[in-house]
């Protein structure tokens, strides 16, 4: 299967001195930097990742690798969901306990971490990657990360609750989504599970949509960086506030104290009909409510279906290797990454257990669950927007999220919020 995503190039921002991290090696001392990584040598790969949804599945996969390679074990740390994984990773490097294997979302983040990343251009999986999936981690023609998967997000919805409310035509525009919310409420069903205590739900995933709606997102971001464009008054950001208002009006109580786990649980247990999340919640749904009848809808800002009926789909994250790790650890980490996307056990786990949409040509998108299957159809049809939040200035997403939380809480008006977003951008763009 060929999945293609339209991507846009973006000149990397200048890395501020405050983000430069002290060079640190992994705290694994199972081998020195001259080790050949022989099969009898005991190697521990320190692995740091942020997807709480697949923590158990990742542990099982690494255990399988250890079963086939008894000299290699893994020390896995997962920091994500409601926790600040980026800050935790920086703290590990600053304290001299850098992981051997960790993740990067690419683009701006890849530039930030470039000096710590191993060049993976010569790895065998590079030629197998789907078109454009290497773009986020390619700098000056060199590949510094392995794409983990493809992901898409929008409003994941409960098909059974939609049917109960008499919704026979799926909403593809803003007005149609509003009408669907009214029908759900009339049927005694809370339309949206809203988890706005999480900054990234607002600042990254939410705010990325009006960025993606721009005629040329990269040109708009470039103009923001140069100070010749503004968020304040932009048509598509105005439209985003309409969507945000809709979710608040027809959502659960206390959105600012509802965290990620609670938000997904409200949806998984049938208390709400929709949740702003993506196919990464499939393993959680399978655990909480097996065989839940779900689908996914775009987050429409417009009443033009040609514009509104698109999903946000991209490479969410990439595996990277710390170039300061012991040679034996780096060698083992490279072998693990290659094994994960070429072995039958690895490919099966990524699709059936992780429910990942593959980023590689040789991995069939089978057993990935209903959300992954629907997202794959949108991708095949070219009905996609790429994720723009990866191109924010470093640290900008969290501040955008905090500013939008102030709007949700009633501390700022829409006009004040848009002006504040421009100020946020200017602050972090320096």
Coordinates of C-alpha atoms in Angstrom, one line a residue:
X1 CA 0.0 0.0 0.0
X2 CA 1.3 3.5 -0.8
X3 CA 0.4 6.2 1.6
X4 CA 1.4 9.7 0.5
X5 CA 1.3 12.9 2.5
X6 CA 1.7 16.3 1.1
X7 CA 4.5 18.0 2.9
X8 CA 5.9 21.4 2.9
X9 CA 9.5 22.4 3.3
X10 CA 10.4 24.8 6.1
X11 CA 13.7 26.6 6.8
X12 CA 14.8 25.5 10.3
X13 CA 14.8 28.1 13.0
X14 CA 17.9 29.3 14.8
X15 CA 18.6 27.2 17.9
X16 CA 18.7 29.5 21.0
X17 CA 21.7 29.2 23.3
X18 CA 19.5 28.3 26.2
X19 CA 18.5 25.1 24.5
X20 CA 22.0 23.8 23.9
X21 CA 22.5 20.7 26.0
X22 CA 25.7 19.6 27.6
X23 CA 27.2 16.6 25.8
X24 CA 26.5 13.5 27.7
X25 CA 26.9 9.8 27.2
X26 CA 24.4 7.1 28.2
X27 CA 24.6 5.9 31.7
X28 CA 24.8 2.4 30.4
X29 CA 28.4 1.4 30.9
X30 CA 28.1 -2.2 29.6
X31 CA 30.7 -1.4 27.0
X32 CA 33.1 1.4 26.2
X33 CA 33.2 3.4 23.0
X34 CA 35.6 0.9 21.3
X35 CA 33.4 -2.1 21.9
X36 CA 32.6 -4.2 18.8
X37 CA 29.2 -5.2 20.3
X38 CA 30.0 -8.9 20.1
X39 CA 27.2 -11.5 20.7
X40 CA 28.6 -12.4 24.1
X41 CA 28.7 -8.9 25.5
X42 CA 25.9 -7.9 27.8
X43 CA 24.2 -4.7 26.4
X44 CA 21.5 -2.6 28.0
X45 CA 19.7 -0.2 25.6
X46 CA 18.3 2.8 27.5
X47 CA 15.1 3.6 25.6
X48 CA 13.0 6.8 26.2
X49 CA 9.7 7.3 24.6
X50 CA 6.5 9.3 25.1
X51 CA 3.5 7.2 24.0
X52 CA 1.9 5.8 27.1
X53 CA -0.7 4.1 24.9
X54 CA 1.8 1.5 23.6
X55 CA 4.0 1.1 26.7
X56 CA 2.9 -2.5 27.2
X57 CA 3.2 -3.4 23.6
X58 CA 6.7 -1.9 23.3
X59 CA 7.8 -3.9 26.4
X60 CA 6.5 -7.1 24.7
X61 CA 8.3 -6.3 21.5
X62 CA 11.6 -5.6 23.2
X63 CA 11.2 -8.8 25.2
X64 CA 10.8 -10.7 21.9
X65 CA 14.0 -9.1 20.6
X66 CA 15.9 -10.1 23.7
X67 CA 14.6 -13.6 23.3
X68 CA 16.2 -13.7 19.9
X69 CA 19.3 -11.7 21.1
X70 CA 19.9 -12.8 24.7
X71 CA 22.9 -10.4 25.2
X72 CA 20.7 -7.3 24.6
X73 CA 18.1 -6.1 27.2
X74 CA 16.2 -2.8 27.4
X75 CA 15.6 -0.3 30.1
X76 CA 12.4 1.6 29.0
X77 CA 11.2 4.9 30.3
X78 CA 7.8 6.2 29.1
X79 CA 7.0 9.8 29.8
X80 CA 3.9 11.1 28.0
X81 CA 0.2 11.6 28.2
X82 CA -0.2 14.4 30.7
X83 CA 3.5 14.5 31.5
X84 CA 6.1 16.8 29.8
X85 CA 8.2 14.3 27.9
X86 CA 10.4 17.0 26.2
X87 CA 11.4 18.5 29.6
X88 CA 12.1 15.0 31.0
X89 CA 14.3 14.2 28.0
X90 CA 16.3 17.4 28.3
X91 CA 16.8 16.7 32.0
X92 CA 18.2 13.3 31.3
X93 CA 20.8 14.7 29.0
X94 CA 21.6 17.5 31.3
X95 CA 22.1 15.1 34.2
X96 CA 24.5 12.8 32.2
X97 CA 22.0 10.0 31.9
X98 CA 21.1 10.3 28.2
X99 CA 19.2 7.5 26.6
X100 CA 20.6 5.5 23.8
X101 CA 17.4 5.4 21.8
X102 CA 14.7 8.1 22.0
X103 CA 12.2 9.9 19.8
X104 CA 12.0 13.2 17.9
X105 CA 9.0 14.7 16.1
X106 CA 11.3 16.1 13.5
X107 CA 11.4 19.5 11.7
X108 CA 12.2 22.1 14.4
X109 CA 12.8 19.4 17.0
X110 CA 15.3 17.7 14.7
X111 CA 17.3 20.9 14.4
X112 CA 17.3 21.3 18.1
X113 CA 18.7 17.9 18.7
X114 CA 20.9 17.6 15.6
X115 CA 24.2 17.6 17.5
X116 CA 23.1 14.6 19.6
X117 CA 21.8 12.5 16.7
X118 CA 23.5 9.5 14.9
X119 CA 23.4 9.7 11.1
X120 CA 21.2 6.8 10.0
X121 CA 21.5 7.4 6.3
X122 CA 23.2 4.1 5.6
X123 CA 20.6 2.0 7.3
X124 CA 18.8 -0.7 5.2
X125 CA 15.3 0.5 6.0
X126 CA 15.9 4.0 4.4
X127 CA 15.1 2.8 0.9
X128 CA 11.9 1.1 2.1
X129 CA 10.3 4.2 3.7
X130 CA 7.2 5.6 2.1
X131 CA 7.4 8.8 0.1
X132 CA 8.1 11.9 2.2
X133 CA 8.1 10.0 5.5
X134 CA 11.9 10.7 6.0
X135 CA 11.4 14.5 5.4
X136 CA 11.0 15.5 9.1
X137 CA 14.3 14.0 10.0
X138 CA 16.4 14.8 6.9
X139 CA 18.9 17.6 7.4
X140 CA 21.4 18.6 4.7
X141 CA 20.6 15.4 2.9
X142 CA 21.3 13.1 5.9
X143 CA 18.7 11.0 7.6
X144 CA 18.7 11.2 11.4
X145 CA 15.6 9.3 12.4
X146 CA 13.4 6.3 11.5
X147 CA 9.7 7.2 11.0
X148 CA 7.7 5.3 13.6
X149 CA 4.4 5.3 11.8
X150 CA 1.7 7.4 10.2
X151 CA -1.0 8.9 12.4
X152 CA -4.1 10.9 11.8
X153 CA -6.4 12.8 14.2
X154 CA -9.7 14.5 14.1
X155 CA -12.9 13.7 16.0
X156 CA -13.0 10.0 16.7
X157 CA -16.7 9.1 17.0
X158 CA -19.0 6.4 18.3
X159 CA -21.0 5.0 15.4
X160 CA -23.6 3.4 17.6
X161 CA -24.3 6.7 19.4
X162 CA -24.5 8.5 16.1
X163 CA -27.1 6.0 15.0
X164 CA -29.0 6.3 18.2
X165 CA -29.2 10.1 17.7
X166 CA -30.5 9.6 14.2
X167 CA -27.4 10.9 12.4
X168 CA -27.5 9.2 9.1
X169 CA -25.2 11.5 7.1
X170 CA -21.7 12.0 8.5
X171 CA -20.8 15.7 9.0
X172 CA -18.2 17.0 6.6
X173 CA -18.5 20.7 7.3
X174 CA -18.7 22.9 10.3
X175 CA -22.4 23.5 10.1
X176 CA -23.1 19.8 9.7
X177 CA -21.0 19.1 12.7
X178 CA -22.9 21.7 14.7
X179 CA -26.2 20.0 13.6
X180 CA -24.9 16.6 14.6
X181 CA -24.0 18.0 18.1
X182 CA -27.5 19.4 18.5
X183 CA -29.0 16.0 17.5
X184 CA -26.8 14.2 20.0
X185 CA -27.7 16.5 22.8
X186 CA -31.4 16.2 22.0
X187 CA -31.0 12.4 22.4
X188 CA -29.5 12.8 25.8
X189 CA -25.9 12.2 24.7
X190 CA -23.0 14.5 25.5
X191 CA -21.4 15.2 22.0
X192 CA -17.8 15.9 22.9
X193 CA -15.3 14.5 25.4
X194 CA -13.1 17.6 26.0
X195 CA -9.7 17.3 27.7
X196 CA -8.4 20.8 27.6
X197 CA -6.2 20.5 30.7
X198 CA -3.7 19.1 28.2
X199 CA -1.9 22.0 26.5
X200 CA -1.1 19.9 23.4
X201 CA -4.8 19.1 22.6
X202 CA -5.2 22.8 22.1
X203 CA -1.8 24.3 21.3
X204 CA -0.6 21.5 19.0
X205 CA -3.4 19.4 17.5
X206 CA -6.1 22.1 17.7
X207 CA -4.2 25.1 16.5
X208 CA -2.4 23.2 13.8
X209 CA -5.7 23.0 11.8
X210 CA -6.0 26.8 11.0
X211 CA -2.2 26.8 10.1
X212 CA -2.9 23.9 7.7
X213 CA -5.8 25.7 6.2
X214 CA -3.6 28.6 5.0
X215 CA -3.2 28.7 1.2
X216 CA 0.6 28.0 1.7
X217 CA 1.3 27.0 5.3
X218 CA 5.0 27.3 5.0
X219 CA 4.8 30.7 3.4
X220 CA 2.5 31.8 6.2
X221 CA 4.8 30.5 8.9
X222 CA 7.8 32.2 7.2
X223 CA 5.9 35.5 7.2
X224 CA 5.1 35.0 10.9
X225 CA 8.8 34.5 11.6
X226 CA 9.6 37.7 9.6
X227 CA 6.9 39.6 11.3
X228 CA 4.9 40.3 8.1
X229 CA 1.9 38.1 8.9
X230 CA -0.4 37.8 11.9
X231 CA -2.7 35.3 13.5
X232 CA -4.9 38.1 14.8
X233 CA -7.7 38.7 12.2
X234 CA -6.7 35.7 10.0
X235 CA -9.9 34.1 8.7
X236 CA -8.9 30.5 9.4
X237 CA -8.0 31.3 13.0
X238 CA -11.3 33.0 13.5
X239 CA -12.9 29.8 12.2
X240 CA -11.0 27.7 14.7
X241 CA -12.4 29.7 17.6
X242 CA -15.9 28.8 16.3
X243 CA -15.0 25.1 16.4
X244 CA -13.4 25.5 19.9
X245 CA -16.6 27.2 21.1
X246 CA -18.7 24.4 19.7
X247 CA -16.8 21.7 21.6
X248 CA -17.1 23.7 24.8
X249 CA -20.8 24.3 24.4
X250 CA -21.5 20.7 23.7
X251 CA -18.8 19.1 25.8
X252 CA -18.4 17.6 29.2
X253 CA -18.3 19.7 32.3
X254 CA -14.9 21.1 33.6
X255 CA -12.9 20.8 30.4
X256 CA -9.9 22.5 32.0
X257 CA -9.6 19.9 34.6
X258 CA -10.2 16.9 32.3
X259 CA -6.9 15.2 31.4
X260 CA -6.1 12.9 28.6
X261 CA -6.9 9.6 30.3
X262 CA -10.2 11.0 31.6
X263 CA -11.1 12.4 28.2
X264 CA -10.4 9.1 26.4
X265 CA -12.2 7.1 29.2
X266 CA -15.3 9.3 28.9
X267 CA -15.4 8.4 25.2
X268 CA -14.5 4.8 25.5
X269 CA -17.2 4.1 28.1
X270 CA -19.9 5.7 25.9
X271 CA -20.5 8.8 28.0
X272 CA -19.7 11.0 25.0
X273 CA -20.1 10.5 21.3
X274 CA -16.8 12.2 20.1
X275 CA -13.3 12.9 21.2
X276 CA -10.6 15.0 19.6
X277 CA -7.9 12.4 19.3
X278 CA -6.4 10.0 16.7
X279 CA -5.7 6.4 15.9
X280 CA -3.2 6.2 18.7
X281 CA -6.1 5.7 21.2
X282 CA -7.1 2.4 19.4
X283 CA -5.1 0.2 21.9
X284 CA -6.7 2.1 24.8
X285 CA -10.2 1.6 23.3
X286 CA -9.5 -2.1 22.7
X287 CA -8.5 -2.4 26.4
X288 CA -11.4 -0.4 27.8
X289 CA -14.2 -1.4 25.4
X290 CA -13.2 -4.2 23.0
X291 CA -14.7 -4.1 19.6
X292 CA -16.0 -0.6 20.0
X293 CA -17.7 0.6 16.8
X294 CA -15.7 3.7 16.0
X295 CA -14.8 6.0 13.1
X296 CA -13.0 9.3 12.6
X297 CA -14.1 12.7 11.3
X298 CA -12.1 15.7 10.3
X299 CA -12.1 18.9 12.4
X300 CA -14.0 21.2 10.0
X301 CA -13.5 24.9 10.1
X302 CA -15.3 25.7 6.9
X303 CA -18.6 24.9 5.2
X304 CA -16.8 24.0 2.0
X305 CA -16.5 20.2 2.1
X306 CA -13.7 20.3 -0.4
X307 CA -11.7 22.1 2.2
X308 CA -13.2 20.9 5.4
X309 CA -13.4 17.1 4.7
X310 CA -9.7 16.4 5.3
X311 CA -7.9 14.7 8.1
X312 CA -4.6 15.8 9.7
X313 CA -2.2 13.0 8.9
X314 CA 1.6 12.9 9.3
X315 CA 4.6 11.1 10.8
X316 CA 4.1 11.8 14.5
X317 CA 7.5 10.8 15.7
X318 CA 10.8 9.2 14.8
X319 CA 13.3 6.8 16.5
X320 CA 16.7 8.5 16.9
X321 CA 20.0 7.2 18.4
X322 CA 22.2 9.3 20.6
X323 CA 25.5 9.7 18.8
X324 CA 27.4 9.9 22.2
X325 CA 26.2 6.5 23.3
X326 CA 28.8 3.6 23.6
X327 CA 29.5 2.0 20.2
X328 CA 28.0 -1.3 21.3
X329 CA 24.8 0.3 22.4
X330 CA 24.5 2.2 19.1
X331 CA 25.2 -0.9 17.1
X332 CA 22.5 -2.8 19.1
X333 CA 20.0 0.0 18.7
X334 CA 20.5 0.1 15.0
X335 CA 20.0 -3.6 14.8
X336 CA 16.8 -3.4 16.8
X337 CA 15.3 -0.7 14.6
X338 CA 16.1 -2.7 11.5
X339 CA 14.7 -5.9 13.1
X340 CA 11.5 -4.0 14.1
X341 CA 10.6 -3.1 10.5
X342 CA 11.9 -6.1 8.7
X343 CA 11.3 -9.2 10.8
X344 CA 7.9 -10.9 10.7
X345 CA 7.5 -10.6 14.4
X346 CA 8.3 -6.9 14.4
X347 CA 6.0 -6.1 11.5
X348 CA 3.2 -8.1 13.0
X349 CA 3.6 -6.3 16.3
X350 CA 3.6 -2.9 14.8
X351 CA 0.3 -3.4 13.0
X352 CA -1.6 -5.9 15.1
X353 CA -0.4 -4.9 18.6
X354 CA 0.5 -1.2 18.2
X355 CA -2.2 -0.6 15.7
X356 CA 0.2 1.5 13.7
X357 CA -0.3 2.6 10.1
X358 CA 3.1 1.5 8.6
X359 CA 5.5 4.1 7.3
X360 CA 7.3 1.4 5.2
X361 CA 6.4 -0.1 1.8
X362 CA 7.1 -3.7 2.9
X363 CA 4.7 -3.6 5.8
X364 CA 1.1 -4.3 5.0
X365 CA -1.5 -2.2 6.8
X366 CA -3.4 -5.1 8.2
X367 CA -4.9 -5.6 11.7
X368 CA -4.4 -1.9 12.5
X369 CA -8.0 -1.4 13.8
X370 CA -10.9 0.6 12.4
X371 CA -9.4 4.1 13.1
X372 CA -6.2 3.2 11.3
X373 CA -8.1 1.7 8.4
X374 CA -10.2 4.9 8.0
X375 CA -7.2 7.1 8.2
X376 CA -5.4 5.0 5.6
X377 CA -8.4 5.6 3.3
X378 CA -8.2 9.4 3.7
X379 CA -4.5 9.2 3.0
X380 CA -4.9 7.1 -0.1
X381 CA -7.6 9.5 -1.4
X382 CA -5.2 12.5 -0.8
X383 CA -7.7 14.1 1.7
X384 CA -5.1 15.2 4.2
X385 CA -3.5 18.1 5.9
X386 CA 0.0 17.8 7.2
X387 CA 0.8 18.6 10.8
X388 CA 2.0 22.2 11.2
X389 CA 2.7 22.3 15.0
X390 CA 6.1 20.6 14.4
X391 CA 7.2 23.8 12.7
X392 CA 6.4 26.1 15.7
X393 CA 9.3 27.9 17.3
X394 CA 10.8 25.7 20.1
X395 CA 8.6 25.8 23.1
X396 CA 5.8 27.7 21.3
X397 CA 3.2 24.9 21.4
X398 CA 3.0 24.8 25.2
X399 CA 2.6 28.6 25.4
X400 CA -0.1 28.5 22.7
X401 CA -1.8 25.8 24.7
X402 CA -1.7 27.9 27.9
X403 CA -3.0 30.9 26.1
X404 CA -5.9 29.0 24.6
X405 CA -6.6 27.5 28.1
X406 CA -7.1 31.1 29.3
X407 CA -9.6 31.6 26.5
X408 CA -11.5 28.4 27.5
X409 CA -11.5 29.6 31.1
X410 CA -12.9 32.9 30.2
X411 CA -9.9 35.0 31.2
X412 CA -9.3 36.2 27.6
X413 CA -11.7 37.2 24.8
X414 CA -11.2 35.8 21.3
X415 CA -9.6 39.1 20.2
X416 CA -7.3 39.2 23.2
X417 CA -6.4 35.5 22.7
X418 CA -5.4 36.0 19.0
X419 CA -3.3 39.0 19.9
X420 CA -1.7 37.0 22.7
X421 CA -0.9 34.1 20.2
X422 CA 1.0 36.7 18.0
X423 CA 2.9 37.8 21.1
X424 CA 3.6 34.2 22.0
X425 CA 5.0 33.6 18.5
X426 CA 7.2 36.7 18.6
X427 CA 8.6 35.7 22.0
X428 CA 9.6 32.1 21.0
X429 CA 10.7 33.1 17.5
X430 CA 13.7 35.0 18.9

